[in-house]
CSV table of C-alpha atoms in Angstrom, one decimal:
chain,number,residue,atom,x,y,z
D,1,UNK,CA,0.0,0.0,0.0
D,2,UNK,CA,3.2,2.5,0.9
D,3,UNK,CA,4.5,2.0,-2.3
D,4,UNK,CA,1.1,2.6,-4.2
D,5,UNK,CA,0.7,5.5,-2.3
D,6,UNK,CA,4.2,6.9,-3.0
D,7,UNK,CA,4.0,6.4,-7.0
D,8,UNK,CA,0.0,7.6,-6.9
D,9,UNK,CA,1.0,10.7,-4.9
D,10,UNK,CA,5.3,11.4,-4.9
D,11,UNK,CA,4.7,14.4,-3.2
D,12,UNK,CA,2.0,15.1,-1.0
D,13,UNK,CA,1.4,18.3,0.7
D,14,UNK,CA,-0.7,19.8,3.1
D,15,UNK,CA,-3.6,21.8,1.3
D,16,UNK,CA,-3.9,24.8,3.5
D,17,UNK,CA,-1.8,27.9,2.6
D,18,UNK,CA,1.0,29.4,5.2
D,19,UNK,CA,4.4,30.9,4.4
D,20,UNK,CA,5.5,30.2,7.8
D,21,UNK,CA,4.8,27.9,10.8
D,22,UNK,CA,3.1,30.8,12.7
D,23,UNK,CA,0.7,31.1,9.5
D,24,UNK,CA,0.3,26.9,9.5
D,25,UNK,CA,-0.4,26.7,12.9
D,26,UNK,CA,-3.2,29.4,12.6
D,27,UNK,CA,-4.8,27.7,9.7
D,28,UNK,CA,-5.1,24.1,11.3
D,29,UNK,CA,-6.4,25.9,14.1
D,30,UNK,CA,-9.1,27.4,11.9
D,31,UNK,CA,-9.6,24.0,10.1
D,32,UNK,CA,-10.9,22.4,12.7
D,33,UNK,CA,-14.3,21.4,11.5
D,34,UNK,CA,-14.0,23.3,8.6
D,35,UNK,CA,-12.7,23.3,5.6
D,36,UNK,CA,-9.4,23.5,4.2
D,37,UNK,CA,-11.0,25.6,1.1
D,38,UNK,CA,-12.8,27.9,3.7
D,39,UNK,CA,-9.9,28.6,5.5
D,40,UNK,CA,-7.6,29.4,2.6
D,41,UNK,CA,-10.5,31.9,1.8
D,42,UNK,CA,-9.9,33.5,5.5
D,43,UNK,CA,-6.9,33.4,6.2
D,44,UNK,CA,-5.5,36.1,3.8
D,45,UNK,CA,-7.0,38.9,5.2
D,46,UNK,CA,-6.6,37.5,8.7
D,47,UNK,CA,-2.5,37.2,7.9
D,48,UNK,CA,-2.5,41.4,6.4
D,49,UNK,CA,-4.2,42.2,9.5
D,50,UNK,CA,-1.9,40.6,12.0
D,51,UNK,CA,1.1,39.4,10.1
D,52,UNK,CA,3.3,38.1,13.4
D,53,UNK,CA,2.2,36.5,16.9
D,54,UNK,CA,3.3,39.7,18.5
D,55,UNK,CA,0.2,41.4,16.3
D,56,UNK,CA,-2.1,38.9,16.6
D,57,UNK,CA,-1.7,38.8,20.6
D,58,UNK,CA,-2.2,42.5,20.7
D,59,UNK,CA,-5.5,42.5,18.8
D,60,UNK,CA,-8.5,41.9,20.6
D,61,UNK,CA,-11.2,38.4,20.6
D,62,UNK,CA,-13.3,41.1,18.6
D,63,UNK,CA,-10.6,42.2,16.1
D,64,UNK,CA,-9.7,38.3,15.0
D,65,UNK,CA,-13.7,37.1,15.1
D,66,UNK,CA,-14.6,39.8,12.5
D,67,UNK,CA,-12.0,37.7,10.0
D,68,UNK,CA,-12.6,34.5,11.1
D,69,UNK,CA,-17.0,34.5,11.4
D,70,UNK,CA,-17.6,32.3,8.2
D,71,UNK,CA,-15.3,29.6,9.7
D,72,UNK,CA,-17.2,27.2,12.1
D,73,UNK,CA,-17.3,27.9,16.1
D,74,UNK,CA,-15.9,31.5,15.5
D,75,UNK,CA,-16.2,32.7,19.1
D,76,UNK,CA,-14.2,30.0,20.7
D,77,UNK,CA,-11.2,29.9,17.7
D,78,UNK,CA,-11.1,33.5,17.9
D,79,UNK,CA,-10.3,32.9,21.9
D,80,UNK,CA,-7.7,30.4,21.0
D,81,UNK,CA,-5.7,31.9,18.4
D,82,UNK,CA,-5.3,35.3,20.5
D,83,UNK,CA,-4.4,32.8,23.5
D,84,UNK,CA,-2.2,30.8,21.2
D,85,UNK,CA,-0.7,34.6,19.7
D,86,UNK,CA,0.1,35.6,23.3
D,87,UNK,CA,1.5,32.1,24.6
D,88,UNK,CA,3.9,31.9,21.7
D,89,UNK,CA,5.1,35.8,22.2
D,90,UNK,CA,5.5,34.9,26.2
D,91,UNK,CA,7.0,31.8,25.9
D,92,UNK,CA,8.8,31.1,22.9
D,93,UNK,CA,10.5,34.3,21.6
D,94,UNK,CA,7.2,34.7,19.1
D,95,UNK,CA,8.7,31.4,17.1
D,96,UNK,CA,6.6,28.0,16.8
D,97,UNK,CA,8.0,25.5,19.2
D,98,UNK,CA,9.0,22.0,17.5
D,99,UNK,CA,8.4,20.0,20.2
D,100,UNK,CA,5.0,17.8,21.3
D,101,UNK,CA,5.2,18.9,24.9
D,102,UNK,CA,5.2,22.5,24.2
D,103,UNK,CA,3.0,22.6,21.3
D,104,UNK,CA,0.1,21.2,23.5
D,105,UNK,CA,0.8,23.4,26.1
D,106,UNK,CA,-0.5,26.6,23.4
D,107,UNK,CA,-4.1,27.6,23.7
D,108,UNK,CA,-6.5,25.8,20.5
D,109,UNK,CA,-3.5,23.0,20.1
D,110,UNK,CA,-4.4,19.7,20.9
D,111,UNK,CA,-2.2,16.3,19.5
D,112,UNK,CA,-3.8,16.8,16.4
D,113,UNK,CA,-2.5,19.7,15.6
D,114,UNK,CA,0.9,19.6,17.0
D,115,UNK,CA,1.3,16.2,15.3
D,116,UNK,CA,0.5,18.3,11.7
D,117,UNK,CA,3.0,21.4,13.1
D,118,UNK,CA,6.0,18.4,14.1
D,119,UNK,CA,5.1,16.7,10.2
D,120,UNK,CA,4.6,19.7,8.1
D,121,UNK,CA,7.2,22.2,9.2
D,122,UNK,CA,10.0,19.6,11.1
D,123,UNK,CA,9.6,17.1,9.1
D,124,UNK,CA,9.7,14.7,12.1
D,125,UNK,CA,7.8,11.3,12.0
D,126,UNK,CA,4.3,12.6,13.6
D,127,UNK,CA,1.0,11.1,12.4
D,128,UNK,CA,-2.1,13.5,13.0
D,129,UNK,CA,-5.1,11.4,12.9
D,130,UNK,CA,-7.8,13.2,11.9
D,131,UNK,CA,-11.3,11.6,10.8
D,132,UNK,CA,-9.8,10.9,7.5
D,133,UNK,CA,-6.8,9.3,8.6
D,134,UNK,CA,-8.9,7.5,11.4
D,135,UNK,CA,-11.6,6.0,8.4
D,136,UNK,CA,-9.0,5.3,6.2
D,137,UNK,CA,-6.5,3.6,7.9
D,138,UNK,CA,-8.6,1.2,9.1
D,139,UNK,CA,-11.2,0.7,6.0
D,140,UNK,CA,-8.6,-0.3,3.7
D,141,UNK,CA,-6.9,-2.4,6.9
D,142,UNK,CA,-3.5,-0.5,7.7
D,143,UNK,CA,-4.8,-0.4,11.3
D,144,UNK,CA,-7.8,-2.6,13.0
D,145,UNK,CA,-9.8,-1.9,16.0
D,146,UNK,CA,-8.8,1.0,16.6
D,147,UNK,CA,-11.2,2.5,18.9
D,148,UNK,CA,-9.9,6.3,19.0
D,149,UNK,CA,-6.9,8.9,17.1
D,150,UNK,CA,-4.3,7.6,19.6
D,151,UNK,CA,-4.5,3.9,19.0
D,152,UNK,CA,-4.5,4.7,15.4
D,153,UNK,CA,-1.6,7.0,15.6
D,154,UNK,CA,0.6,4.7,17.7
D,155,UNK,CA,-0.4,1.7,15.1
D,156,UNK,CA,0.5,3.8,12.0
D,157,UNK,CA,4.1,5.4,13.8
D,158,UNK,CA,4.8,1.8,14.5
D,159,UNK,CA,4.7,0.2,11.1
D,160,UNK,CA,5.5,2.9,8.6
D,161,UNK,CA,9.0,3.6,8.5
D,162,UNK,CA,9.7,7.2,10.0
D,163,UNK,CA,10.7,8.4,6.5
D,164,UNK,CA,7.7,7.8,5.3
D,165,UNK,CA,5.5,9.1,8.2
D,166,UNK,CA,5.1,12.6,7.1
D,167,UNK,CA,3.9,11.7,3.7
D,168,UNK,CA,1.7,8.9,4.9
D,169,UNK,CA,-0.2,11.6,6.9
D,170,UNK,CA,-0.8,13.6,4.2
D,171,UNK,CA,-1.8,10.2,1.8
D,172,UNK,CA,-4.3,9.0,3.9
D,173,UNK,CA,-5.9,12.6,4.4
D,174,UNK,CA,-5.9,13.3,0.4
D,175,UNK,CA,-7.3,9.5,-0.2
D,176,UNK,CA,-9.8,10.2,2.1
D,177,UNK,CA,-10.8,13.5,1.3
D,178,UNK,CA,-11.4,12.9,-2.7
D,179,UNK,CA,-11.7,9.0,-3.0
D,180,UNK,CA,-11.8,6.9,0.3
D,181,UNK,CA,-15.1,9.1,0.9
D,182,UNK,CA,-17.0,8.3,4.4
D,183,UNK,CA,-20.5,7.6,2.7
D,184,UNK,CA,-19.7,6.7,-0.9
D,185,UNK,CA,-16.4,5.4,-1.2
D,186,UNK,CA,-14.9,5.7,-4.9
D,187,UNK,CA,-13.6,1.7,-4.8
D,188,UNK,CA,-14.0,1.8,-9.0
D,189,UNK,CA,-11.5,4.6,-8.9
D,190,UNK,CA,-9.6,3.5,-5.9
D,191,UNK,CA,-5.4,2.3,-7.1
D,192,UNK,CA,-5.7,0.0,-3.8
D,193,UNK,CA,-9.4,-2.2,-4.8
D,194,UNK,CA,-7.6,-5.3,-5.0
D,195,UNK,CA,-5.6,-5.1,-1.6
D,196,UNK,CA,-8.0,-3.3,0.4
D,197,UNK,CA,-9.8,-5.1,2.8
D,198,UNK,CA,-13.2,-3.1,3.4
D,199,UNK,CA,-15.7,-5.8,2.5
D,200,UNK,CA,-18.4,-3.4,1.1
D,201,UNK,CA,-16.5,-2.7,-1.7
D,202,UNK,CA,-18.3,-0.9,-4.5
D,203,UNK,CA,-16.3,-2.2,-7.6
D,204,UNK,CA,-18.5,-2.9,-10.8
């Protein structure tokens, strides 16, 4: 399946837009629950208006809501991304950490998200599980039984060489998103039908 993955898709990349790890780690915090086209439609304007952490963490809950509103739970991300602004000024010099512990120590960052900071912008062998990763993995039988993002993390880190973590996050994630679908999978147009083990198959 790695090696299907790797010739289907050589070199997978996040689909949100940052030119920085402070403007990543704002857009997976805005992605939560939404999507990655909605937040590539916000996160312009959001970036002119408060181009560093030191700008962001001097603008008011207000100030970042009126950017953010068409994103879903605006009220509480606005919250968390002047919390994570002010944590990262405090803490860490206004720079991203690139570590687990500190990452989920900032305001709005749970595993999830530090998992896609270590991956995207370290390049370190973290798998973010989010529900496509979760479905996918175990539909087509890379993990089984996994009951929650954890198990399925710790089974995927501990089979797939740590080269190839980083892309695997993002080839699960992109499978799932346009052909691993949670309701109608697309099996007829699917480069892993004949290895995959979901049983509801919908091959002609």
């Amino acid at each position: 399946m790695l090696e299907r993955f790797g010739q289907e898709m050589p070199q997978p990349k996040t689909e949100l837009h940052y030119k920085n790890p402070f403007q990543l780690l704002v857009a997976v915090i805005l992605s939560a629950q939404c999507t990655d086209k909605r937040v590539n439609m916000i996160t312009p304007p959001l970036f002119n208006a408060f181009p560093t952490p030191q700008a962001m963490a001097e603008a008011t809950v207000e100030d970042i809501f009126g950017f953010i509103k068409s994103c879903s739970y605006p009220n509480n991300k606005a919250k968390s991304l002047k919390g994570m602004a002010q944590k990262l000024v405090g803490d860490f010099n206004g720079e991203v950490p690139s570590d687990l512990e500190s990452l989920i120590s900032i305001p709005g960052v749970g595993r999830k998200t530090a998992n896609v900071i270590l991956s995207v912008v370290y390049d370190k062998p973290a798998m973010a599980v989010d529900t496509h990763v979760f479905r996918v993995a175990e539909r087509i039988g890379l993990t089984t039984g996994s009951r929650t993002p954890l198990e399925t993390e710790k089974k995927l880190t501990a089979n797939i060489p740590q080269e190839l973590i980083p892309m695997a996050h993002h080839w699960l994630i992109l499978h799932g998103r346009y052909v691993c679908k949670a309701r109608k999978p697309g099996c007829d147009d699917c480069f892993l039908a004949d290895i995959c083990r979901y049983k509801a198959k919908t091959i002609k």
